[in-house]
Short mmCIF file of C-alpha atoms (C1' of nucleotides) in Angstrom, two decimals:
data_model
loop_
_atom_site.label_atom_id
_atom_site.label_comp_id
_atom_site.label_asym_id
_atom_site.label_seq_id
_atom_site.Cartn_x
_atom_site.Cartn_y
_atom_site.Cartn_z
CA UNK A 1 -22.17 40.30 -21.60
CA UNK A 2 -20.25 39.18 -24.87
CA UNK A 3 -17.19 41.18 -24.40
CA UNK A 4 -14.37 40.94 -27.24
CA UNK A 5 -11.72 38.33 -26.96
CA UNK A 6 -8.84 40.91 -24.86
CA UNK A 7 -6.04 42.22 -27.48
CA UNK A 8 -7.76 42.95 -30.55
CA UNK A 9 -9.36 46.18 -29.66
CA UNK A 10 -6.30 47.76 -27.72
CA UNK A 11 -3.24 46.00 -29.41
CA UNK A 12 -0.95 48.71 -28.96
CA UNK A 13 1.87 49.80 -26.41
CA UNK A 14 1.24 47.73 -22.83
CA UNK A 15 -0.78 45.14 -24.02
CA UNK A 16 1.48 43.98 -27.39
CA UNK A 17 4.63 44.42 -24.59
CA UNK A 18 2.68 41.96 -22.38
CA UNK A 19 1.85 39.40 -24.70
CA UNK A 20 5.03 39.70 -26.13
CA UNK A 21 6.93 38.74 -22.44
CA UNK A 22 4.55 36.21 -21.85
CA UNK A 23 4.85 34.02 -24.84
CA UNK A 24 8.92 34.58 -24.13
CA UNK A 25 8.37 33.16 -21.12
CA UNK A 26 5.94 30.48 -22.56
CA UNK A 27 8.40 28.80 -25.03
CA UNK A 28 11.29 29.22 -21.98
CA UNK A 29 9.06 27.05 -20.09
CA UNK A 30 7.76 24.63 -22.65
CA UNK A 31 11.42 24.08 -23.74
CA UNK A 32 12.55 23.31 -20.08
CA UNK A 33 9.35 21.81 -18.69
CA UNK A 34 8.08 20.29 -21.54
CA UNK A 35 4.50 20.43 -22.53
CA UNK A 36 2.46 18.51 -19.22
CA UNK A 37 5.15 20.56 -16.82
CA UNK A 38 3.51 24.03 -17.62
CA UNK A 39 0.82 26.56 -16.42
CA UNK A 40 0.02 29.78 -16.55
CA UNK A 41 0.83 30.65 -13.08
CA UNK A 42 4.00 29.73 -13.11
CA UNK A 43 4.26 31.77 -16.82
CA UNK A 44 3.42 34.38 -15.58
CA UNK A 45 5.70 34.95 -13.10
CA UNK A 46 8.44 34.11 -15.52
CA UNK A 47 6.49 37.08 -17.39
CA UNK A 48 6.52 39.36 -14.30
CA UNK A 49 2.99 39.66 -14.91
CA UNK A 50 0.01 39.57 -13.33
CA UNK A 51 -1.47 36.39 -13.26
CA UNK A 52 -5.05 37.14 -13.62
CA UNK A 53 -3.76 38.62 -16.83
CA UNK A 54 -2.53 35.26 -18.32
CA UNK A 55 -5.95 33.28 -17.25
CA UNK A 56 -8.31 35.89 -18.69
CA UNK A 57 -6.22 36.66 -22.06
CA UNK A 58 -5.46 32.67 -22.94
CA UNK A 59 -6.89 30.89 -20.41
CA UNK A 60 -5.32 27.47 -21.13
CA UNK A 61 -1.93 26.01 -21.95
CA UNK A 62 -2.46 25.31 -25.41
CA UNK A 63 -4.14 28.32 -26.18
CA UNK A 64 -1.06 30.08 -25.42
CA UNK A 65 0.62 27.99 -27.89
CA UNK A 66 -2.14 28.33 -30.50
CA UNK A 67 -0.82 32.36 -30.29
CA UNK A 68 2.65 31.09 -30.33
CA UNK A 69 2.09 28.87 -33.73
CA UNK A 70 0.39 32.44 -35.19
CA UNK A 71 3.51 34.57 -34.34
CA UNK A 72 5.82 31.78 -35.70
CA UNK A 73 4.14 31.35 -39.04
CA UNK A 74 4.99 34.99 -39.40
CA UNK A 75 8.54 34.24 -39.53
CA UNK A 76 9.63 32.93 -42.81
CA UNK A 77 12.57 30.76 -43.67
CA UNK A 78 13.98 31.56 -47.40
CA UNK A 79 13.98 28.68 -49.58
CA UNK A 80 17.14 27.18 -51.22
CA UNK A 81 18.01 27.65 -54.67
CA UNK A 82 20.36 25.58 -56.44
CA UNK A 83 19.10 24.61 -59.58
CA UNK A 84 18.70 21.28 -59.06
CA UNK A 85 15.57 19.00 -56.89
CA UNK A 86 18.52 17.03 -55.32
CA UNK A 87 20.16 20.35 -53.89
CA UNK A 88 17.15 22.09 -52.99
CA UNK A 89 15.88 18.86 -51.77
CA UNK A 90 18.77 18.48 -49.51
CA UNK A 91 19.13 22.15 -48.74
CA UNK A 92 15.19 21.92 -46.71
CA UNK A 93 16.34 18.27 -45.27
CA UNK A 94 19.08 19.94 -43.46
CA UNK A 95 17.23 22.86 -42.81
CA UNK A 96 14.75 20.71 -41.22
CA UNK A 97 17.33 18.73 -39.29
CA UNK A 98 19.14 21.77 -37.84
CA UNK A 99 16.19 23.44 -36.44
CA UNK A 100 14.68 19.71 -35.02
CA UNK A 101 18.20 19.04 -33.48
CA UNK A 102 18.53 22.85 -32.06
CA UNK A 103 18.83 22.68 -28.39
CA UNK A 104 15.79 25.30 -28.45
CA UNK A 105 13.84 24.57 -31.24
CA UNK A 106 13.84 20.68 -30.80
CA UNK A 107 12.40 20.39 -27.74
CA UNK A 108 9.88 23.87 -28.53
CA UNK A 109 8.64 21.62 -31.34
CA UNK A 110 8.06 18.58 -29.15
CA UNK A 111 6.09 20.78 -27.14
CA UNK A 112 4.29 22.26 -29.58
CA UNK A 113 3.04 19.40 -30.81
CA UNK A 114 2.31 17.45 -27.59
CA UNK A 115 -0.39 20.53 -26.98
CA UNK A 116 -1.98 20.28 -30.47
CA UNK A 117 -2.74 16.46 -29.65
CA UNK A 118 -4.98 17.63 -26.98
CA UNK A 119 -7.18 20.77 -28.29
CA UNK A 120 -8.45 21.19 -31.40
CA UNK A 121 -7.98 25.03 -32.13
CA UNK A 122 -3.70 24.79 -31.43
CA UNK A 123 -3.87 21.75 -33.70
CA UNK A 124 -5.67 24.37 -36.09
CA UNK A 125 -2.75 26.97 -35.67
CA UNK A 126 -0.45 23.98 -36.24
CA UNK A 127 -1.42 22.63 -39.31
CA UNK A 128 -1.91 26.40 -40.43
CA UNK A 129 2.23 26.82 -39.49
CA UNK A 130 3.39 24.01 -41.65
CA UNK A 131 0.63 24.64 -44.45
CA UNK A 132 2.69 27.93 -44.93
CA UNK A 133 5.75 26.46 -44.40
CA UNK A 134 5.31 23.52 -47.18
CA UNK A 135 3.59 26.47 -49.81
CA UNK A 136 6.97 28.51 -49.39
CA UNK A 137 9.02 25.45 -50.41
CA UNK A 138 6.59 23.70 -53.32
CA UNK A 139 8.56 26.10 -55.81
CA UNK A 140 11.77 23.62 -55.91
CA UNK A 141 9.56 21.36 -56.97
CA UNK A 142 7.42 23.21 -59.69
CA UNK A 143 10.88 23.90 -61.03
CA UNK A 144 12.03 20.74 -61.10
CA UNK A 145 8.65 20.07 -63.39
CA UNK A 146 9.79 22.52 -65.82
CA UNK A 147 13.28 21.55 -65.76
CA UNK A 148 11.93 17.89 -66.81
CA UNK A 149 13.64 16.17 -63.83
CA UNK A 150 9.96 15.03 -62.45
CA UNK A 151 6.36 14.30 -64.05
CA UNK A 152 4.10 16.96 -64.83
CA UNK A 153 1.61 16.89 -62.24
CA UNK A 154 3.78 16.05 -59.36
CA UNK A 155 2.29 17.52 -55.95
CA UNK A 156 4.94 20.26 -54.52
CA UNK A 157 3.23 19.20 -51.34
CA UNK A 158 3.36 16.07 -51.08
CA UNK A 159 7.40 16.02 -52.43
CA UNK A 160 7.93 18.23 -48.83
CA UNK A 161 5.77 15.69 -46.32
CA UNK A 162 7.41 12.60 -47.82
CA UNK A 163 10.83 14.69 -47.28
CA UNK A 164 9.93 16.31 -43.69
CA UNK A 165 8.36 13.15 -42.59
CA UNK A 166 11.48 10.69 -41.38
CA UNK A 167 12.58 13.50 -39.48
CA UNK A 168 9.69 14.37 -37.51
CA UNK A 169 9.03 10.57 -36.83
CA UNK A 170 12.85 10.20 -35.51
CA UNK A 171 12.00 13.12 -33.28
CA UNK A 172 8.70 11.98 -31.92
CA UNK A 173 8.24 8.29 -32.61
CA UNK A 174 10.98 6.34 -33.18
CA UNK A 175 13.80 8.10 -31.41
CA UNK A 176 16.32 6.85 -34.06
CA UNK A 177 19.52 9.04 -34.73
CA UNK A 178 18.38 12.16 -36.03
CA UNK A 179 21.73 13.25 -37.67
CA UNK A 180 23.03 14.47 -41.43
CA UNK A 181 22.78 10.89 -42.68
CA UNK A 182 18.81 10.59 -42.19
CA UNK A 183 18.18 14.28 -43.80
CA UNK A 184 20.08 12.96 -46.94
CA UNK A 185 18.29 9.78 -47.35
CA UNK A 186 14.91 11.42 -46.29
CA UNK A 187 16.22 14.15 -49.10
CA UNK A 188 16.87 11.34 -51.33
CA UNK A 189 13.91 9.14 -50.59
CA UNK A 190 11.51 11.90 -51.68
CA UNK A 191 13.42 12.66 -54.81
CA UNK A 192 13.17 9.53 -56.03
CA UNK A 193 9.64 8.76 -55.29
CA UNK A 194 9.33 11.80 -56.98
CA UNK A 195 10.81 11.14 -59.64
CA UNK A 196 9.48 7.55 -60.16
CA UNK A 197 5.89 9.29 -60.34
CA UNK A 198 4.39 8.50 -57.29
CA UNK A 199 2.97 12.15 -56.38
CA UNK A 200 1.85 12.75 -60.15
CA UNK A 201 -1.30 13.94 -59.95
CA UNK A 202 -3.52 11.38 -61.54
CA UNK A 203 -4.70 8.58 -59.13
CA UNK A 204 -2.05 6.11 -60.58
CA UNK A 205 -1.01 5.52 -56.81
CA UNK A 206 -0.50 2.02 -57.68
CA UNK A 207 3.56 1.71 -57.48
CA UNK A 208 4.86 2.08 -61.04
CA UNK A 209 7.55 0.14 -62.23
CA UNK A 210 10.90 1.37 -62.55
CA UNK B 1 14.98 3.25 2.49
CA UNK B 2 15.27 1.81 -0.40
CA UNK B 3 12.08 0.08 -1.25
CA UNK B 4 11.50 -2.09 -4.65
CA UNK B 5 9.19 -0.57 -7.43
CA UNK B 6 5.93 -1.72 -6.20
CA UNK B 7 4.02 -4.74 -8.27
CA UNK B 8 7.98 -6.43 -8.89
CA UNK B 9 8.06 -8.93 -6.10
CA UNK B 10 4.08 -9.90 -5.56
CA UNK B 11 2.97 -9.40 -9.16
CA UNK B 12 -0.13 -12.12 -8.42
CA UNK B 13 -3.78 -12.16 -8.06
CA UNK B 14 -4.69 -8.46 -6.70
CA UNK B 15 -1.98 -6.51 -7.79
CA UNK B 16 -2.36 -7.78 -11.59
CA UNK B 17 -6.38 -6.90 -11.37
CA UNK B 18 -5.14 -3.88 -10.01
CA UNK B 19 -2.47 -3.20 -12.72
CA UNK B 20 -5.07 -4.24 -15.18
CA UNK B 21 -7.67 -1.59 -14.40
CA UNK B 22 -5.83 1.00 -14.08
CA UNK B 23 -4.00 0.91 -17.32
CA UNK B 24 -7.72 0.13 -18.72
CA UNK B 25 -8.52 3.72 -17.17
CA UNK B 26 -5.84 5.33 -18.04
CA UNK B 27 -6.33 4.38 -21.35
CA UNK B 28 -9.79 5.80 -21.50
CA UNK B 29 -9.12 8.77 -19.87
CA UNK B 30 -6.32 9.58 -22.52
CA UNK B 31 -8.49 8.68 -25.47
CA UNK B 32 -11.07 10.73 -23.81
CA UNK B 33 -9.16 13.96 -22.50
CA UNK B 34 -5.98 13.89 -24.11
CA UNK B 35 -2.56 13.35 -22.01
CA UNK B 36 -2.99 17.10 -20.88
CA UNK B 37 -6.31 16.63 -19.49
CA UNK B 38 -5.82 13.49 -17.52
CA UNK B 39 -4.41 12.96 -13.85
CA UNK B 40 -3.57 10.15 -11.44
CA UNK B 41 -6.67 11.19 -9.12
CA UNK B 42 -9.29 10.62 -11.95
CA UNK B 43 -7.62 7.49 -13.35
CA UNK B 44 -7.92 6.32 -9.54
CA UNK B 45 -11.82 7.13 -9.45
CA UNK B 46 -12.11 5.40 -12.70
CA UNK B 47 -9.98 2.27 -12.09
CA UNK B 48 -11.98 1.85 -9.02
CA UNK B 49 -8.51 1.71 -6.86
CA UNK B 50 -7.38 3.99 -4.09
CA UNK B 51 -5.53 6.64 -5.37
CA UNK B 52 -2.77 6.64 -2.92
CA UNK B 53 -2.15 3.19 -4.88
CA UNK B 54 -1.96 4.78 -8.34
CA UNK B 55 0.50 7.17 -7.04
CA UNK B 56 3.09 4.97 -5.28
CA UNK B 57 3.28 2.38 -7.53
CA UNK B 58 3.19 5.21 -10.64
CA UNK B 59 3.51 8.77 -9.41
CA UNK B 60 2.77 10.60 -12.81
CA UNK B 61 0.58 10.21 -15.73
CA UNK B 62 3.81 9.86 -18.23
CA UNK B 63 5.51 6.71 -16.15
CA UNK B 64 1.58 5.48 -16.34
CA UNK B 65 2.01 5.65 -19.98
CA UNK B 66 5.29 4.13 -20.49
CA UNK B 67 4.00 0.93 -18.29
CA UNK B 68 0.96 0.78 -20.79
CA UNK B 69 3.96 0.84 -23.72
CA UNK B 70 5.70 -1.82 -22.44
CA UNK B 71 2.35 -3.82 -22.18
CA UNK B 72 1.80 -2.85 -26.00
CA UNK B 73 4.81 -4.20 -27.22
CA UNK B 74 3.77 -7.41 -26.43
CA UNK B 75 0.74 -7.70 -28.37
CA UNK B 76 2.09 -8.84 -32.02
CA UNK B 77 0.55 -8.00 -34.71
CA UNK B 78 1.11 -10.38 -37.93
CA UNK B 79 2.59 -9.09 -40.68
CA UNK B 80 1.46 -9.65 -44.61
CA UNK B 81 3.04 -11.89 -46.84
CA UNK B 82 1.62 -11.25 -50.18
CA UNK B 83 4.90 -12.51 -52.14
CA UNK B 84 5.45 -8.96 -53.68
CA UNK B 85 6.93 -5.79 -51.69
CA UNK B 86 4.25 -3.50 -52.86
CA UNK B 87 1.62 -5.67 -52.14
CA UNK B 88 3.55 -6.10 -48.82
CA UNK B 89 4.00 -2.54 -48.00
CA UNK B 90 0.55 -1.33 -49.30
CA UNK B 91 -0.91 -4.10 -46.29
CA UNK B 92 1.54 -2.40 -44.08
CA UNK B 93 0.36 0.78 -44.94
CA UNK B 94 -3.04 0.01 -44.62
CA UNK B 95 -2.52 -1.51 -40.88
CA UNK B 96 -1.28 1.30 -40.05
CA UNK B 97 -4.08 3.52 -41.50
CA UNK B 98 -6.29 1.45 -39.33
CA UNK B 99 -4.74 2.10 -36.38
CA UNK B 100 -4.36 6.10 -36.61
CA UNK B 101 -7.84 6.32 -37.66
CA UNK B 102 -9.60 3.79 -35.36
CA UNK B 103 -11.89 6.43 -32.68
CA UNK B 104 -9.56 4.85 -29.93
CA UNK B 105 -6.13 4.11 -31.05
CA UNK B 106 -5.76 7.10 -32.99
CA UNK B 107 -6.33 9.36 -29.80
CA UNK B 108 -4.59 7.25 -27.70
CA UNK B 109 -1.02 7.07 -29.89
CA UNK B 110 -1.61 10.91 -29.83
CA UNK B 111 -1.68 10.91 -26.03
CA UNK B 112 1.23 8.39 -25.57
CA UNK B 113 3.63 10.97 -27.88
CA UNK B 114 2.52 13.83 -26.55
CA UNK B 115 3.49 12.34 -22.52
CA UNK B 116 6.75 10.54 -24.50
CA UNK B 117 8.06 14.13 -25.54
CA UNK B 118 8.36 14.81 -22.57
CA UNK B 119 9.41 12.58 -19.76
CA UNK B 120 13.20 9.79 -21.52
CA UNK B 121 11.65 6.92 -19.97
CA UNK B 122 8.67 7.23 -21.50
CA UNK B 123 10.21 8.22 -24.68
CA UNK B 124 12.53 5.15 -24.33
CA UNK B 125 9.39 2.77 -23.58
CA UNK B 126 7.76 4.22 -26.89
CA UNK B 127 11.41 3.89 -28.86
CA UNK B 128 11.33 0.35 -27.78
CA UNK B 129 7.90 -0.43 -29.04
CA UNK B 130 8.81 0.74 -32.53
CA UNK B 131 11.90 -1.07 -32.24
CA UNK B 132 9.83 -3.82 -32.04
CA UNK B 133 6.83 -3.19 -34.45
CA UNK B 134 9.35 -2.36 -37.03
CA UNK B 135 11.83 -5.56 -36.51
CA UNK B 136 8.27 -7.52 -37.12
CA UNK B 137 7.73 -6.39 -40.09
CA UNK B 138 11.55 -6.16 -41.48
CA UNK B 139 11.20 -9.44 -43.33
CA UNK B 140 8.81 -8.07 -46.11
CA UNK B 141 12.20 -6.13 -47.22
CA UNK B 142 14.13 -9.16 -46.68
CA UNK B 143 12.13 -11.56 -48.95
CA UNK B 144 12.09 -8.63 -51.88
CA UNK B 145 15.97 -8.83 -51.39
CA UNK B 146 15.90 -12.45 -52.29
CA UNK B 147 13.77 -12.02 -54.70
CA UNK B 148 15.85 -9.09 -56.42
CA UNK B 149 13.15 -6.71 -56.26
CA UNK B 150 15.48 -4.25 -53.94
CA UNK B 151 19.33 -4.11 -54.32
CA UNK B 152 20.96 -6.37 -51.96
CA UNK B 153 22.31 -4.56 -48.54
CA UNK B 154 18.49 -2.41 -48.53
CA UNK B 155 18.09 -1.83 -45.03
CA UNK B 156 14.68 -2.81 -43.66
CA UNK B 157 14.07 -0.45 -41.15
CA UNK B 158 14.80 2.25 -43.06
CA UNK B 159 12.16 1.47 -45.71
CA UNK B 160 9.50 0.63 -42.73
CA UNK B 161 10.52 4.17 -41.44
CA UNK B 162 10.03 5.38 -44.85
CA UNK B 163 6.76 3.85 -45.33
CA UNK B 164 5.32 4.61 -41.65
CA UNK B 165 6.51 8.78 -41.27
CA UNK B 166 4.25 10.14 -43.75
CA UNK B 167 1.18 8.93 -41.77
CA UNK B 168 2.74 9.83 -38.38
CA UNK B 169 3.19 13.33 -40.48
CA UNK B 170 -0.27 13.70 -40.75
CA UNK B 171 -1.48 13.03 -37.75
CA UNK B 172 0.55 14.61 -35.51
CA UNK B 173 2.27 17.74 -37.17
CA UNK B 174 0.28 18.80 -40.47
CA UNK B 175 -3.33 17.29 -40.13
CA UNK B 176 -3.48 16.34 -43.83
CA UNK B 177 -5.91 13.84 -44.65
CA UNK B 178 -5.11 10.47 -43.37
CA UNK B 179 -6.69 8.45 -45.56
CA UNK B 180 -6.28 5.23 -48.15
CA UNK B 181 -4.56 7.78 -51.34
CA UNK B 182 -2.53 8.77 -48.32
CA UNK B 183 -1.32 5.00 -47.56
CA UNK B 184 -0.56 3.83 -50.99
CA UNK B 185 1.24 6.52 -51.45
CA UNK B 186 3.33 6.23 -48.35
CA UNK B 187 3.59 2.92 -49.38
CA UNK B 188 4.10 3.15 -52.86
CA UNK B 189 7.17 6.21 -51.73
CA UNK B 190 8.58 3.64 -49.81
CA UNK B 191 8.80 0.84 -52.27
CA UNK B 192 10.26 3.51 -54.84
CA UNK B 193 12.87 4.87 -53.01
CA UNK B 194 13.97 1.38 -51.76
CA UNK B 195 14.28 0.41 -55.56
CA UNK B 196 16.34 3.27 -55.93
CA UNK B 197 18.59 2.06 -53.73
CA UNK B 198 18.08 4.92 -51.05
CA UNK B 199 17.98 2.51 -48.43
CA UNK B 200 21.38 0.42 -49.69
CA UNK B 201 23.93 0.02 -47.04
CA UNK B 202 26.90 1.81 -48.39
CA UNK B 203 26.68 5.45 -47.32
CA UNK B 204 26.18 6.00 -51.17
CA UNK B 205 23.09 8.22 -50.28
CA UNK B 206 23.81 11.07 -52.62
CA UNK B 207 20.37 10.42 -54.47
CA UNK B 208 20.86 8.03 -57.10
CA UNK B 209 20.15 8.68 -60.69
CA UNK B 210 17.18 7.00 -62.15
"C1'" DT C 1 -5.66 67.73 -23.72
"C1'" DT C 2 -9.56 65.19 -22.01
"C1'" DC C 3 -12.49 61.26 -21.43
"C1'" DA C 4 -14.36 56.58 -21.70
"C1'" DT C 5 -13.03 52.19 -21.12
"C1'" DA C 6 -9.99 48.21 -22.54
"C1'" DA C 7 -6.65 45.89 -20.40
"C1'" DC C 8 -3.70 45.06 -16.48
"C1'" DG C 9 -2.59 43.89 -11.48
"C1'" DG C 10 -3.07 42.83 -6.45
"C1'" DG C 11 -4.96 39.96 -3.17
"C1'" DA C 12 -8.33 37.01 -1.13
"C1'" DC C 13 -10.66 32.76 -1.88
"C1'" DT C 14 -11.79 27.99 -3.47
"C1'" DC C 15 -10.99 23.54 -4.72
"C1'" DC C 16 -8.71 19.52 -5.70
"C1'" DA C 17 -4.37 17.07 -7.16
"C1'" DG C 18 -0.84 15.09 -4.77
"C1'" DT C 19 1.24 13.67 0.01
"C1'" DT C 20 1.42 11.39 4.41
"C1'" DG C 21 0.39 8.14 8.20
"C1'" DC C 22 -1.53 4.19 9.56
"C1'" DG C 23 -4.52 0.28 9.65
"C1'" DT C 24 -6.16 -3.74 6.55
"C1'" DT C 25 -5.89 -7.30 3.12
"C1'" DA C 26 -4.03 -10.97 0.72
"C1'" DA C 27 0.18 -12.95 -1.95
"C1'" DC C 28 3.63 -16.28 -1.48
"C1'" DG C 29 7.13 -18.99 0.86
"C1'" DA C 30 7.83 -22.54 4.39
"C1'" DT D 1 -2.01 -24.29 7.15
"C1'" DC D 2 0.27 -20.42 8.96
"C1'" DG D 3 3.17 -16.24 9.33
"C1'" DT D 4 5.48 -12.58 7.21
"C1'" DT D 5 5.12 -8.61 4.81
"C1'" DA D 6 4.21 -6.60 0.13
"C1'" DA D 7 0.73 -4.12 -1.56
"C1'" DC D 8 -3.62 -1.89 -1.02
"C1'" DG D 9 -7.05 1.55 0.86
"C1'" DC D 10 -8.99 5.08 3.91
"C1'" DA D 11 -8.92 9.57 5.84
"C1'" DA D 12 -6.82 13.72 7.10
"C1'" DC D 13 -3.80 17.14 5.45
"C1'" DT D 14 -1.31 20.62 2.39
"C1'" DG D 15 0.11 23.53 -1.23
"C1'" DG D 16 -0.63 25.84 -5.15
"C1'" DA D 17 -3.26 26.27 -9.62
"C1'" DG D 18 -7.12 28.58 -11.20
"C1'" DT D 19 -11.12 32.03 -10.07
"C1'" DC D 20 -13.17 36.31 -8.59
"C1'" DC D 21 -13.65 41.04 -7.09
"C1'" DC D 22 -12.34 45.45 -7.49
"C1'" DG D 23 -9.14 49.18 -7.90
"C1'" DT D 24 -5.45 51.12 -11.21
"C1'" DT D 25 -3.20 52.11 -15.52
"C1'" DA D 26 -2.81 53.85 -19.96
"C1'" DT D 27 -4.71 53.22 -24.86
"C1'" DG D 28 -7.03 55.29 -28.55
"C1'" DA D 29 -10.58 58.32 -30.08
"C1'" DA D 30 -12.52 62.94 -30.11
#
DNA sequence: TTCATAACGGGACTCCAGTTGCGTTAACGA
DNA sequence: TCGTTAACGCAACTGGAGTCCCGTTATGAA
């Protein structure tokens, strides 16, 4: 009666070529429809797939972008380099801009993240992706520790949310412009808090003084 | 052919009980399912209201949502006025905590982005509420102008933008704890990279030295 | 190569969200 | 108070999303 979740026990040849068209078609359809203008009849003919296939292997709209969010935390973005916090700093905020303004990505994203609201498990997968994605930057910040330009104890993490932040809340709250301007003042914003001590590890949240 | 948006011309007596329960229910039902899970025929049964009403004078769950926006707006909240910016910004901050963590807010701002990414008049109703949530709270910045804390020209949105993302962050995108450390930090971010002059009008945004 | 069966696909079926037509109620101006 | 008609509600209808059954394909192990 229990039988095992379809794809893990025959990954290979048909059924990797499968799931491969029908996430394709997935993100074509999230990016034109939008999240609430999907289902998985309608993917799967975009698929050329049987439909039964779709229901019984995800089942649900944002289980299909749960798989998604696994196969894009696969794909890894190098990190900038440039001997400095501000540089590498500004290097991810316009990294972050160009794939949030991308006439693909953007709206992918918006997607994305309108289906994790909803179901627990793709919010899961989603806070899995940008787990991965914050861990691969944090080393422009550990070197900015040793280079002296922040306090010991600063939190790599926290340096990348207060930088990636702005963006995503132009993008899905505020609508305000979303353009090179706002990735160099979020860039900026998080270098200085960063270097004013506000991520430093002890609990001295209270704002220090300049 | 042309008829006028229903509920413009006789907004009175039955049609504002009318309005009012179904925005009620459709409030619930978001909270409850999540915009994905929710549809005009349920809010209908809940509301207590014929459905072929809910779907003339609405049609879909995302115009629904951007009338309960524009309904939101009005409701002012006061802002702090503790004669500092940080103890300003740390109240803001701690509002705002409030509201992303109440059991029915919380859900319910996730439901309203998630049907503002995508439908533009939705997205414009929930621009326009931050617009004004933002403008209400603007004159913290102003009265730390005055009172030198900030360099003159600091622009207030920008640091209420500052302050606000990192929550947003967490609850929508990378599910990091949303709790008080996370507000006085925001808050404490905010107020550091405004003294910094991040936020100062001319386009000097290369990040300032400290 | 052969075999067992995991996974896919076609097609019929169900159910309900969304539409339509029309009669009823009550808001608002005179 | 009365008449017009905006707005509501009921009931019948429709289309397609999601389910189910069963036959077919081709994977992976022996």
């Amino acid at each position: 009666m229990n039988e095992a979740t379809p794809g893990t026990v025959r990954p290979g040849g048909r059924t990797a070529r499968v799931r491969e068209a029908v996430l394709r078609a997935a993100g074509d359809a999230l990016v034109e429809q939008g999240f609430g203008g999907v289902d998985l009849a309608e993917v799967a003919r975009r698929a050329e797939v049987g439909k039964t296939t779709v229901y019984r292997r995800w089942g649900t709209v944002p289980a299909l972008v749960a798989d998604m969010l696994a196969e894009m935390a696969e794909s890894s973005r190098p990190r900038a380099d440039t001997g400095s916090l501000d540089g590498d700093l500004e290097a991810l905020a316009a990294l972050i801009l160009a794939t949030l303004t991308d006439d693909r990505q953007g709206p992918l994203f918006k997607a994305v993240i309108a289906a994790a609201t909803g179901d627990a498990p793709t919010a899961e997968a989603l806070h899995r992706f940008y787990r991965v994605r914050i861990a691969e930057w944090a080393p422009c910040v550990d070197l900015a520790v040793e280079r002296g330009e922040v306090p010991a104890g600063t939190d790599p993490a926290e340096v990348v949310r207060c930088l990636s932040a702005p963006l995503y809340y132009r993008l899905l709250a505020s609508g305000d412009p979303l353009d090179r301007d706002a990735a160099k003042r979020a860039a900026a914003a998080a270098a200085a808090a960063a270097r004013a001590g506000v991520f430093a590890d002890p609990p001295d949240v209270s704002a220090p003084k300049a």
